Coordinates of C-alpha atoms in Angstrom, one line a residue:
X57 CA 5.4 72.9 -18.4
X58 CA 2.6 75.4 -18.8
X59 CA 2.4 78.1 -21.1
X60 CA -0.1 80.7 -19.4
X61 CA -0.4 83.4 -21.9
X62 CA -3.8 83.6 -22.4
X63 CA -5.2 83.3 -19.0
X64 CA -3.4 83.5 -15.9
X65 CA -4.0 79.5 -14.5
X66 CA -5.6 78.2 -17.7
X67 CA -4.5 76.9 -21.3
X68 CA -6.4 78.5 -24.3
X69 CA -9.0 76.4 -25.9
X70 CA -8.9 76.5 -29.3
X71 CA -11.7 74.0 -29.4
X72 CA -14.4 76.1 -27.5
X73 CA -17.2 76.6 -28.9
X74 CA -17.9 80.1 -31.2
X75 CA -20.9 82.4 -30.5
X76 CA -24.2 80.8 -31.9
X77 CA -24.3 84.0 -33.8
X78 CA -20.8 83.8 -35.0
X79 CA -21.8 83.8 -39.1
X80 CA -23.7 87.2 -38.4
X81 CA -21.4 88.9 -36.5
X82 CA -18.8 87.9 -38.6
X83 CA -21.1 89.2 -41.6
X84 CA -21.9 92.4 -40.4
X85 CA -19.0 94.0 -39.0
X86 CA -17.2 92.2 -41.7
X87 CA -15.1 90.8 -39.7
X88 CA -12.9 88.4 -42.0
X89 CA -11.1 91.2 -43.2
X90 CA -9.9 91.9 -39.9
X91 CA -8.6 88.1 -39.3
X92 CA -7.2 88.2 -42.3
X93 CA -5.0 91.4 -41.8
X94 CA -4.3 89.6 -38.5
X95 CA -2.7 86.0 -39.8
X96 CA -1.0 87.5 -43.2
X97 CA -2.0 83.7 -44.7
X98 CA -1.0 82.1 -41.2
X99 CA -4.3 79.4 -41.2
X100 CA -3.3 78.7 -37.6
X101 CA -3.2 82.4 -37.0
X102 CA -6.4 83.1 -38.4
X103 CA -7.7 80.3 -36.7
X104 CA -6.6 81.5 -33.2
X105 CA -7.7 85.6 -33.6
X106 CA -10.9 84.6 -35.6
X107 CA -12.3 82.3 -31.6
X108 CA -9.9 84.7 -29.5
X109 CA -12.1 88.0 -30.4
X110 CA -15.7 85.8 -30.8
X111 CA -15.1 84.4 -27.6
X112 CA -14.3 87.6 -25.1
X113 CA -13.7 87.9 -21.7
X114 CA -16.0 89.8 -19.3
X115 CA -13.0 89.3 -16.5
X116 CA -11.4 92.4 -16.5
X117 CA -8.6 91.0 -14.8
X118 CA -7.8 88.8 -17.1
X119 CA -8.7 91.1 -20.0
X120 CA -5.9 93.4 -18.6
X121 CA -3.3 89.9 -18.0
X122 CA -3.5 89.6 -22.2
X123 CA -3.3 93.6 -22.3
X124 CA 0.4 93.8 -20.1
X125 CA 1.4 91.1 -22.2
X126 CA 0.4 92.5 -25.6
X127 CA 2.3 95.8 -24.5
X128 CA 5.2 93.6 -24.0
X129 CA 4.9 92.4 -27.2
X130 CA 4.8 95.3 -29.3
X131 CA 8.1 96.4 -26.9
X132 CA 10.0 93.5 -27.7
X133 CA 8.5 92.2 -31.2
X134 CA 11.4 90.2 -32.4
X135 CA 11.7 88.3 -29.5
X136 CA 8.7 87.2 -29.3
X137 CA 8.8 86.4 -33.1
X138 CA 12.1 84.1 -32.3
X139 CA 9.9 82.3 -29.8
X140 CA 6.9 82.1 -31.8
X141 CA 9.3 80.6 -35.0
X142 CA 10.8 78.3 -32.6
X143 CA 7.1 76.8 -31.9
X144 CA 6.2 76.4 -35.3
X145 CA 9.8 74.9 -36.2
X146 CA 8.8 72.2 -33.6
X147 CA 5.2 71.5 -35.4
X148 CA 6.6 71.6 -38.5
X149 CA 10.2 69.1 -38.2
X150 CA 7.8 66.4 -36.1
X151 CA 5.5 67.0 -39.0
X152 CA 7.9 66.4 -41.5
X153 CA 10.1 64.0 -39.9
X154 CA 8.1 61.6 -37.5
X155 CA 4.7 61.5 -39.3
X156 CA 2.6 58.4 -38.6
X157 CA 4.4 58.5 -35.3
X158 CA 7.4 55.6 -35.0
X159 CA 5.2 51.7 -35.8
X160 CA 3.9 49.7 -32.8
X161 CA 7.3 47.9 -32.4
X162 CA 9.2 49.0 -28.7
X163 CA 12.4 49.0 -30.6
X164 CA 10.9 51.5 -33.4
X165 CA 8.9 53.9 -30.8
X166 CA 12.0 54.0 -28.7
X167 CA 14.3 54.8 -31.5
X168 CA 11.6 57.2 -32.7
X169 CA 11.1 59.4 -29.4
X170 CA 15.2 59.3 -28.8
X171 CA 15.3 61.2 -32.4
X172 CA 12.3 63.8 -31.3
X173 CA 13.5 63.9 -27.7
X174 CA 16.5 65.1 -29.6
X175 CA 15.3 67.5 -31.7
X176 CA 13.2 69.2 -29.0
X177 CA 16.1 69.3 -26.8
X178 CA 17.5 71.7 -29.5
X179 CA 14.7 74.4 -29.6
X180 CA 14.2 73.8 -25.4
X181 CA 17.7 75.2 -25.4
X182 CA 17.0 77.7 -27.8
X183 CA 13.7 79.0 -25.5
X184 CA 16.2 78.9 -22.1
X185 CA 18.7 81.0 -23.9
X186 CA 16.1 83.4 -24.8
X187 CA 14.8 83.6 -21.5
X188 CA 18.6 84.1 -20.1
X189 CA 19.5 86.8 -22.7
X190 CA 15.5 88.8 -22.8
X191 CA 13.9 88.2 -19.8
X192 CA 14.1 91.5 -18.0
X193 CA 13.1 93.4 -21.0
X194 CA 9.4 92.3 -20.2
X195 CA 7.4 93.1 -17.6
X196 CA 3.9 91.4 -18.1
X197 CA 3.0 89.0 -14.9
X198 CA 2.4 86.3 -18.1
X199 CA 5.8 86.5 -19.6
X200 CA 7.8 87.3 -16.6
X201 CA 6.2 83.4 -14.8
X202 CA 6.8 82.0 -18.3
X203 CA 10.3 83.1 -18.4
X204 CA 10.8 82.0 -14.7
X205 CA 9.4 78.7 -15.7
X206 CA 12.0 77.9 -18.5
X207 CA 15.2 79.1 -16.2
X208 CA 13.9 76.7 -13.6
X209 CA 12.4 73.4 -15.1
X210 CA 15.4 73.5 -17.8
X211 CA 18.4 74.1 -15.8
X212 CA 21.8 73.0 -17.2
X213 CA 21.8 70.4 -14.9
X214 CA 18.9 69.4 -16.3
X215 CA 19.0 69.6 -19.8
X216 CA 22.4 67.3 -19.3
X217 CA 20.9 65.0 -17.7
X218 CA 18.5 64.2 -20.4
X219 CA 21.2 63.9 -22.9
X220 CA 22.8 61.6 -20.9
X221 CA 19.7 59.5 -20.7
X222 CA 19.3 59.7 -24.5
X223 CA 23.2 58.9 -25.1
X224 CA 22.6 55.8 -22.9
X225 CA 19.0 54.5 -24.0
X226 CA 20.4 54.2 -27.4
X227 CA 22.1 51.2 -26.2
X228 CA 25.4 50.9 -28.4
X229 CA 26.7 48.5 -26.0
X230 CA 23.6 46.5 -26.5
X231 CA 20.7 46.1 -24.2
X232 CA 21.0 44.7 -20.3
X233 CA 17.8 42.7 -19.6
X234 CA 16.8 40.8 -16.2
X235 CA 14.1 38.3 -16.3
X236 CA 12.6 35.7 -14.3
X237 CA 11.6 31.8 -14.9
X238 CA 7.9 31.6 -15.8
X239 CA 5.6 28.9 -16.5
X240 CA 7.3 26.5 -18.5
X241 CA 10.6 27.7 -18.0
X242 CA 9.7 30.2 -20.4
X243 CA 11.3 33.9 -19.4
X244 CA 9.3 36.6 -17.6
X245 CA 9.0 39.8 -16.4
X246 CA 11.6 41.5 -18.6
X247 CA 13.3 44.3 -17.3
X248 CA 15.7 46.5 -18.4
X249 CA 18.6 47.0 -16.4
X250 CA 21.5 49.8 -16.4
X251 CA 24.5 48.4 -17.0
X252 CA 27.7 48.5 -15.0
X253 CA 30.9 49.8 -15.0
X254 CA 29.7 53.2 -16.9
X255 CA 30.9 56.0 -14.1
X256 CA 34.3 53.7 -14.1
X257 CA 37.5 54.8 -14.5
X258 CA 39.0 52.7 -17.5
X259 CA 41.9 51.3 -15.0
X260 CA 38.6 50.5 -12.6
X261 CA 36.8 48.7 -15.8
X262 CA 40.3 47.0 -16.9
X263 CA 41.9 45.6 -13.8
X264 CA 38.7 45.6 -11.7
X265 CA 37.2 41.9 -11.3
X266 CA 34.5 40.8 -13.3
X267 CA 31.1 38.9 -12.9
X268 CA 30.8 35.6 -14.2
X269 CA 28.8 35.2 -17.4
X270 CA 27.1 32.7 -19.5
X271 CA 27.1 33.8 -23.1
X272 CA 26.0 32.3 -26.6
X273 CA 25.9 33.3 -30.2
X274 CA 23.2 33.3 -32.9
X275 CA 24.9 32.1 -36.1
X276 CA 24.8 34.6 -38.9
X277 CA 22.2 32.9 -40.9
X278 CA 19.6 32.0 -37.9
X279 CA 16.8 34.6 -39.1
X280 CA 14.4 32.7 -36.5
X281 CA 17.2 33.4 -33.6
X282 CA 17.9 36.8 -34.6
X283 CA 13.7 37.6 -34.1
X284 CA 13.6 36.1 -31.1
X285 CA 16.6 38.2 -29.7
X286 CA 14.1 41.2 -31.0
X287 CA 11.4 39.6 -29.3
X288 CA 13.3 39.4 -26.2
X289 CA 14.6 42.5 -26.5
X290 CA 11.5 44.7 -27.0
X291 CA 9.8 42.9 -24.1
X292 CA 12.5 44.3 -22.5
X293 CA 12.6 48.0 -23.2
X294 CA 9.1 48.4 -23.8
X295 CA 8.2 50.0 -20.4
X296 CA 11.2 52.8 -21.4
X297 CA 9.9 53.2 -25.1
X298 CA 6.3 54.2 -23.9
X299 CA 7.8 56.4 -20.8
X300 CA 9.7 57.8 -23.7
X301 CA 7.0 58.5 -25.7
X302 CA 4.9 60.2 -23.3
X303 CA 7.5 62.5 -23.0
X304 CA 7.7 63.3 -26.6
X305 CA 4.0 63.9 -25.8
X306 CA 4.4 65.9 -22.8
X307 CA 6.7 68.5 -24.8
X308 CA 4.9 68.1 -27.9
X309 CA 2.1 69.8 -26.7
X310 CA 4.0 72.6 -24.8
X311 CA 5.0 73.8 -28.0
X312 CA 1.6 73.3 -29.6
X313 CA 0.2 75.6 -27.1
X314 CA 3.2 77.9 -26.7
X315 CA 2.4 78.1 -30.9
X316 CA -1.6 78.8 -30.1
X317 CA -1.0 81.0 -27.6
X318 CA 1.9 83.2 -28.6
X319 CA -0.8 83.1 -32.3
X320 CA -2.9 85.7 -31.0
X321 CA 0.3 88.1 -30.2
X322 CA 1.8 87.2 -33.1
X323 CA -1.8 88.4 -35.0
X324 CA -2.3 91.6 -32.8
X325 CA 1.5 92.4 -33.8
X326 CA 1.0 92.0 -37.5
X327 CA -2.5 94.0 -37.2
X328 CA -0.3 96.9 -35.7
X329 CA 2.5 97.3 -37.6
X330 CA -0.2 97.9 -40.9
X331 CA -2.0 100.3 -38.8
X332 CA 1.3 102.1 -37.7
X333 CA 2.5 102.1 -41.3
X334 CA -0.7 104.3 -42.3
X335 CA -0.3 106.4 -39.3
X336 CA -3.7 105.5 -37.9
X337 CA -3.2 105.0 -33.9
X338 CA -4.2 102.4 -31.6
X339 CA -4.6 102.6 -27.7
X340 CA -5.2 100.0 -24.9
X341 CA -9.1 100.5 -23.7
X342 CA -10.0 100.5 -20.1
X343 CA -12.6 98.4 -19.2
X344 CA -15.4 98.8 -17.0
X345 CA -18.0 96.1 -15.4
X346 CA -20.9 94.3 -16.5
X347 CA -23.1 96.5 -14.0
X348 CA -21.4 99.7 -15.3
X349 CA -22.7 101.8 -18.1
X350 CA -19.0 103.8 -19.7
X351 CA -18.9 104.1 -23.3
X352 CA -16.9 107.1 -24.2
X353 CA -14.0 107.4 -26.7
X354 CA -11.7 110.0 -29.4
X355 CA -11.1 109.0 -32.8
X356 CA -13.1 106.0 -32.8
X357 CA -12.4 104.7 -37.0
X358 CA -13.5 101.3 -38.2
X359 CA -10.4 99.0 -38.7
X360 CA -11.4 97.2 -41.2
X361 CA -12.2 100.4 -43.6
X362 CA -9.2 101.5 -42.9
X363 CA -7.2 97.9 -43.9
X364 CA -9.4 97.4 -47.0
X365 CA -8.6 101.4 -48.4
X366 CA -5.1 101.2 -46.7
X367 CA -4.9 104.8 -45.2
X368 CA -6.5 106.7 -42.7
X369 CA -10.2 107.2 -42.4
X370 CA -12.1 109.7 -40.5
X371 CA -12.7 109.0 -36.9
X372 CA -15.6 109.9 -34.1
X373 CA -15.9 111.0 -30.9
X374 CA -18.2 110.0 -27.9
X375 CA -19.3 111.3 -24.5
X376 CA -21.5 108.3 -23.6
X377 CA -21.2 107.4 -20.3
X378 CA -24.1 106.5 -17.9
X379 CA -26.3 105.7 -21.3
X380 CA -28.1 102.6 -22.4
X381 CA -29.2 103.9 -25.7
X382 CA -27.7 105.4 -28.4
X383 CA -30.2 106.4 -31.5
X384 CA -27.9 107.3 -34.6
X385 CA -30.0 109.5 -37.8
X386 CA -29.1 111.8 -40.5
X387 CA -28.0 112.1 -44.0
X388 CA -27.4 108.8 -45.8
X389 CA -24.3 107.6 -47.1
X390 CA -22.9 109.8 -44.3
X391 CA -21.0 107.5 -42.3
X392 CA -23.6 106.0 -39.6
X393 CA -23.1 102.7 -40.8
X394 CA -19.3 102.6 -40.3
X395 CA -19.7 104.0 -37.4
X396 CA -22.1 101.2 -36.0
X397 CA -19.0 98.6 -37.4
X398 CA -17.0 100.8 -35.4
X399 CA -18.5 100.1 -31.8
X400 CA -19.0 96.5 -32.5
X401 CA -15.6 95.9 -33.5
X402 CA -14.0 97.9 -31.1
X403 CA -15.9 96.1 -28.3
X404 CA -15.1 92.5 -29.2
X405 CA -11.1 94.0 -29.5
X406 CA -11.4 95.3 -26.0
X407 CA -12.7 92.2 -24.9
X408 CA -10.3 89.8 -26.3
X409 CA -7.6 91.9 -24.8
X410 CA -6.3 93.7 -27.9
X411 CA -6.0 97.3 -28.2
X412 CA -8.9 99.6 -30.1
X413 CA -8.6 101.6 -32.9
X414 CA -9.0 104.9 -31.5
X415 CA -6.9 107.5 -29.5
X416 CA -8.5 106.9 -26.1
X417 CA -11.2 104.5 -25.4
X418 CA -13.2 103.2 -22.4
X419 CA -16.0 101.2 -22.3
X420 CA -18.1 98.6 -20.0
X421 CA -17.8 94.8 -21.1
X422 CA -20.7 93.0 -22.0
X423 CA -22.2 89.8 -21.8
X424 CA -22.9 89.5 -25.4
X425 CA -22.3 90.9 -29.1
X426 CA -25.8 90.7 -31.4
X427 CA -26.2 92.1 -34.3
X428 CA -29.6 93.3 -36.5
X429 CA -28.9 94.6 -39.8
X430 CA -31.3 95.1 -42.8
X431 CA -30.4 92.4 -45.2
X432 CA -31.4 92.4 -49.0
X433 CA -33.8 90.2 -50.4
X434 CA -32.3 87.1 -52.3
X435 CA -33.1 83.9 -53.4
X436 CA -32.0 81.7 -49.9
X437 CA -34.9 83.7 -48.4
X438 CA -38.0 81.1 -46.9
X439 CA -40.1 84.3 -46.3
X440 CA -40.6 88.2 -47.0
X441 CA -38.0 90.6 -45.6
X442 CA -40.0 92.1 -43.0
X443 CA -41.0 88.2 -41.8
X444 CA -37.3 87.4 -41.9
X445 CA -36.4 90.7 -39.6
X446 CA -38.7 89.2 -37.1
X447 CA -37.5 85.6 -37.3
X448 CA -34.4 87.2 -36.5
X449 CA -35.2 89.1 -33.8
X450 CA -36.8 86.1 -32.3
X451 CA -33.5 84.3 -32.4
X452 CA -31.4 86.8 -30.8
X453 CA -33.9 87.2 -27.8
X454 CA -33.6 83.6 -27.5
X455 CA -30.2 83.5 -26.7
X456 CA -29.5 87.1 -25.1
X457 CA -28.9 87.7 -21.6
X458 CA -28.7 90.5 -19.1
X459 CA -25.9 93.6 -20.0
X460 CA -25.7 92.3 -23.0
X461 CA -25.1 94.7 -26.4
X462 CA -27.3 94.9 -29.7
X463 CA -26.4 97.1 -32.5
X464 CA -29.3 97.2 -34.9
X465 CA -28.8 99.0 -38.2
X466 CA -32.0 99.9 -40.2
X467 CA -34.4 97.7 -38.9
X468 CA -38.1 97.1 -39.4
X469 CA -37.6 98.9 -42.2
X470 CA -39.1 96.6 -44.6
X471 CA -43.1 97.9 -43.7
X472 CA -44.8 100.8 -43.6
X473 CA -43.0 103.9 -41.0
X474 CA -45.6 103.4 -38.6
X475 CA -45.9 99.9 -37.9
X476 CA -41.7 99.8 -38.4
X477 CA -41.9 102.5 -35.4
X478 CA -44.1 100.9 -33.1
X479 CA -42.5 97.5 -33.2
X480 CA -38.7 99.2 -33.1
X481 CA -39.5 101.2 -29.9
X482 CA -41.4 98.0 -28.1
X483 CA -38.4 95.6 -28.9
X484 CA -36.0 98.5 -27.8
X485 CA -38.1 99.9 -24.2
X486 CA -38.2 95.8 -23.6
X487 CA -34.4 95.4 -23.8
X488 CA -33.4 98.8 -22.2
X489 CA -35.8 97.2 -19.3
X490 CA -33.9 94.1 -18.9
X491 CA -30.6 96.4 -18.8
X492 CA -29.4 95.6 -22.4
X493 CA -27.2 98.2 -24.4
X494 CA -28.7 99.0 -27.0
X495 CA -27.2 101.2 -30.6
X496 CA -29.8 102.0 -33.2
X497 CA -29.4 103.8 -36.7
X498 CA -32.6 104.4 -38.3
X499 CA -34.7 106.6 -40.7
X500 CA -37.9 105.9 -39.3
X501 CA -38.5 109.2 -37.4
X502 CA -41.4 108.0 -35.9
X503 CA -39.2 106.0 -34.0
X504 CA -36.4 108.4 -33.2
X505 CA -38.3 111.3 -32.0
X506 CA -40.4 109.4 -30.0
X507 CA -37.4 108.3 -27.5
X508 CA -35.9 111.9 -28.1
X509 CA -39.4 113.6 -26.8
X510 CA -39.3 111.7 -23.6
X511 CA -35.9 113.7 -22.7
X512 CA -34.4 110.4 -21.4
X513 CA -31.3 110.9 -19.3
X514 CA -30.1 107.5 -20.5
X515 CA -30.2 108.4 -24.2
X516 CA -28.0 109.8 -26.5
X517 CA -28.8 110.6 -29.5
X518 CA -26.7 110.9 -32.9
X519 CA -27.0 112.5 -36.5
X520 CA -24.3 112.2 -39.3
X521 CA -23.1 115.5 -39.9
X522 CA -24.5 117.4 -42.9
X523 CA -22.6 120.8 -44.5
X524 CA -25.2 123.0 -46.2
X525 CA -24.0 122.5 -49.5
X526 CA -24.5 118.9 -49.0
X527 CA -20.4 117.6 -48.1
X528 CA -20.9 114.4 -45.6
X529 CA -18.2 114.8 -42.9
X530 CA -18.5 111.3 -42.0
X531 CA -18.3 112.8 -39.2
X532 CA -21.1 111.3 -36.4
X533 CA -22.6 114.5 -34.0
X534 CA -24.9 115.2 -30.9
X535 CA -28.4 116.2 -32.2
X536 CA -32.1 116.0 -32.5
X537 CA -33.8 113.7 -35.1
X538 CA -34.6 114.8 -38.2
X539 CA -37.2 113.7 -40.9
X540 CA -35.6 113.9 -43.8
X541 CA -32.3 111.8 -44.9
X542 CA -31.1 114.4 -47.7
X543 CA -31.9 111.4 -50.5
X544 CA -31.8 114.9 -52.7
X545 CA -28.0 115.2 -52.3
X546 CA -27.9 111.7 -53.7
X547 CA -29.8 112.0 -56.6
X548 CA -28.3 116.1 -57.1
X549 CA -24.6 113.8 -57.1
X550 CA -26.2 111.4 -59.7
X551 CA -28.1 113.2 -62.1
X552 CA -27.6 116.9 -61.7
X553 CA -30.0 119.7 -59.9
X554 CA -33.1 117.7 -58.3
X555 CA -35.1 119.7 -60.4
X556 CA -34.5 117.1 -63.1
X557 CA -36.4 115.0 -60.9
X558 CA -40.2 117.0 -61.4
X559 CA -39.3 117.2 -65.5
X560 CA -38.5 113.4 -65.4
X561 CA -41.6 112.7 -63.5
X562 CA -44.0 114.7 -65.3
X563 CA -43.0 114.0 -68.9
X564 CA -44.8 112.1 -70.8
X565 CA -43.3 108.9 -72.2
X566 CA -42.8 108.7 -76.0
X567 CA -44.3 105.5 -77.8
X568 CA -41.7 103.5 -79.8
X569 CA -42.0 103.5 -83.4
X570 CA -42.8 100.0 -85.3
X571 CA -40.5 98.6 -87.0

C-alpha cells in the first residue's frame, strides 16, 4: 500500500538532505517562525514543513499534484484531520504498547504481531470507512488514487479474511506440527500444518471417522519436557511468526508515511486557519519554468510579520515579468527589508506546493534560494565584516547554478561607497550573465544608478515610498534611485527638529568638575 501524497509515483523523503545553505536561509527570512506557526508544537510537523519548503520542486507538475491536494484539504479539513489522527494513533499505541518489539522467541514475536496485526486492523477499518463515507468530496488526482487504493486492497472480503487468519494463528486448539526423521532420529523440518475438521459441520466432526493417533503427556512437574514442547513448537511456527512480522512491518510503515505525508497538509492547514482568523488572504501561485522570467503579484505581505504581530500588515504590488533584476532603494526603516523576506518566502511556498501570502501571485521556479544579508559584527567572527561578506559570496557562487535566485540585502556595505559599488555591480552583471535572478536593496547609489542609467529592459527598479512629511507607507514603488535614505526623519523621530543635530555638533563640551 502506497501513500502518494507528496509526489505522484514516489514516497516523501524525510531523510533527504537540506540545502547546504539551509542555516542562512532559515536565518534571514526567519524562517522558524513560520514552521513554528505551521506544527503548533507538532515536532514531527515541524520536522516535515521545515525539509518540505527547503527542499522545493522545480516540476511544475508536481508542484500543482501537492497544490489540487492542498485545495482538497482546506475543503474537507476535518476529514483529513480524522485520517491524519488515525496515523498518529497507530505511531503512538505500537509505541506505547509493543516497544522493544516482541523478544527473539517465535512464540513471543508471533503472539506480538497477532496483537498489532490486531490493532491495525482497527484503524485499517477506520481509513476504508472514511474512504466509503468521504471519498467523492475530493477531487485531487492524489487523494482520489489514495481513496481508490483503500476500497480495493481492503475489501470486506479481505479484511475477514485476515481476522480469520489471526483467530486461527492464535492456536487455542494447540499447534499442528509435521516433521520429518533427521540424523539421529532426531526431528526435522518442522512445519506447521492447518488443522482439520475446522469448515466442519459439528455432526461432520462428531460422527465422521477419525485418524489414528499416537498421543503422550508431559507430567505436570517435567519443566525439562514442557521446554522441549516449546522448543518443538517454536521450530514449528517460526516461518509464520516472521511472515507475521513483516506484515506488522509492511503496515507499520504505511501509516508512518501516511503520518509524514498527510504532516505537511496537516501544517499548511494550521498555517491558514491563523492567517484566515486575521483576515489576511492567501492564494494558490501559478508557476512558471526555469527558462521563464514571470514575477508579478498583488498584496504580496511577509507571513511571518504578520504571525509574529498577529494582524494584518501592509502588502505590495509587482509588475515584474520578463526581468532578471530588481534594485530596491529609498527611505530607511521603510519597509524594503520585509519586502525582500517577502519574495524569498513566498518563492520557497510556491515551490513546496503551498499557497502564498498574497491576493494573486505568479512567478518562475528556480533552481535555487541564496541569500546575502549584512550581518553585524560579533564575537564568532574569524575576520572583518567586509572580509566575511566576501567569504560569503564565495560560498554561494560555489554552490549556485543556472536560473537560480539571490536576494542580497545591503551588501558590500561594510567599505567605502565606491569600492562597495564597483564590487556589487561586477558580482551582480556576472550573475545576470549566467541567467541568475537577482533582488538587491541597497544604499550605495553608486551602485543603483549605475544599472538605472543603462535604461535596461530587464531591470526594475524599486524605492520605498516616502510622504513629504516624512510617514513611511511601507509601501514598495516604481522609481529612480535616489541618494539620500531620509536618516533625517530618523533622527527628527528621535530627538526632535534635525536642527538639534548642528547645536549638538558644534557645542563645545563642558569639563567635569573634580571631585
Amino acid at each position: 500500500m502506497k501513500v502518494f501524497l507528496m509526489y505522484r509515483d514516489q514516497d516523501f523523503d524525510l531523510q533527504r538532505p537540506l540545502p547546504w545553505n539551509e542555516p542562512t536561509l532559515t536565518q534571514d527570512l526567519e524562517l522558524n517562525t513560520l514552521f513554528e506557526a505551521m506544527a503548533l508544537g507538532d515536532k514531527h510537523v515541524f520536522e516535515v514543513v521545515r525539509r518540505a519548503v527547503l527542499c522545493g520542486l522545480t516540476d511544475l507538475d508536481a508542484i500543482r499534484y501537492r497544490q489540487d491536494i492542498l485545495k482538497d484539504c482546506l475543503k474537507n479539513p476535518a476529514i483529513v484531520r480524522d485520517i491524519y489522527q488515525t496515523s498518529v494513533d497507530s505511531v503512538e499505541n505500537k509505541t506505547r504498547s509493543w516497544f522493544g518489539f516482541w523478544g527473539h522467541y517465535p512464540s513471543g514475536i508471533l503472539n506480538g504481531a497477532i496483537d498489532m496485526l490486531q490493532m491495525f486492523m482497527g484503524l485499517l477499518k477506520k481509513l476504508r470507512n472514511i474512504a466509503d463515507e468521504h471519498a467523492f468530496r475530493f477531487e485531487s488526482q492524489g487523494f482520489r488514487a489514495f481513496f481508490e487504493m483503500l476500497k480495493r486492497e481492503l475489501n470486506d472480503e479481505y479484511l475477514a479474511e485476515i481476522q480469520d487468519h489471526l483467530t486461527m494463528l492464535k492456536f487455542k486448539d494447540g499447534v499442528l506440527l509435521r516433521a520429518t526423521l533427521g540424523k539421529g532420529n532426531e526431528g526435522a523440518n518442522y512445519m506447521l500444518c492447518k488443522p482439520e475438521g475446522k469448515n466442519q459441520t459439528w455432526m461432520q466432526r462428531f460422527f465422521g471417522k477419525k485418524s489414528k493417533t499416537y498421543t503422550f503427556s508431559v507430567h505436570p512437574r517435567d519443566e525439562h519436557g514442557f521446554r522441549t514442547l516449546a522448543t518443538l513448537r517454536d521450530r514449528g511456527i517460526n516461518l509464520v511468526a516472521n511472515a507475521l512480522a513483516q506484515s506488522c512491518d509492511h503496515i507499520d510503515s504505511f501509516f508512518e508515511m501516511l503520518r509524514t505525508e498527510l504532516a505537511f497538509y496537516i501544517g499548511c492547514l494550521n498555517l491558514y486557519e491563523q492567517l484566515a482568523g486575521m483576515g489576511e488572504p492567501v492564494c494558490f501561485p501559478v508557476p512558471f519554468g526555469l527558462e521563464s522570467r514571470g514575477h508579478s503579484f498583488k498584496g504580496l505581505y511577509d507571513v511571518c510579520l504578520a504571525l509574529t504581530m498577529k494582524k494584518r500588515v501592509v502588502g505590495n504590488d509587482l509588475e515584474g515579468d520578463g526581468k532578471d533584476l530588481v534594485i530596491i532603494t529609498g527611505a530607511n526603516q521603510g519597509g524594503k527589508s520585509v519586502f525582500m523576506r517577502s519574495i524569498g518566502i513566498s518563492q520557497l511556498m510556491m515551490q513546496c506546493g503551498m499557497f502564498v501570502p498574497a491576493e494573486s501571485f505568479h512567478a518562475n521556479v528556480c533552481q535555487g534560494l541564496f541569500t546575502h544579508y549584512k550581518r553585524e559584527e560579533d564575537a564568532l567572527m574569524k575576520s572583518g565584516k567586509f572580509d566575511e561578506e566576501l567569504s560569503r559570496m564565495n560560498d554561494i557562487i560555489t554552490h549556485i547554478t543556472t536560473h537560480s535566485m539571490v536576494l542580497f540585502n545591503e551588501s558590500f556595505a561594510a567599505t567605502n561607497e565606491r569600492e562597495g559599488s564597483e564590487i556589487a555591480r561586477q558580482i551582480v552583471a556576472a550573475l545576470l550573465e549566467k541567467r541568475m535572478k537577482v533582488f538587491f536593496v541597497t544604499h550605495q547609489y553608486t551602485f543603483a544608478y549605475g544599472f538605472y542609467s543603462k535604461k535596461m529592459s530587464n531591470a526594475l527598479f524599486l524605492r520605498a515610498e516616502r510622504e513629504p512629511n516624512g510617514v513611511r507607507t511601507f509601501k514598495l514603488v516604481p522609481g529612480e534611485p535616489l541618494e539620500t535614505s531620509y536618516g533625517e526623519d530618523l533622527y527628527n523621530s528621535i530627538f526632535g527638529d534635525a536642527s538639534g543635530m548642528q547645536l549638538l555638533l558644534y557645542q563645545k563640551p563642558v569639563a567635569a568638575r573634580a571631585g
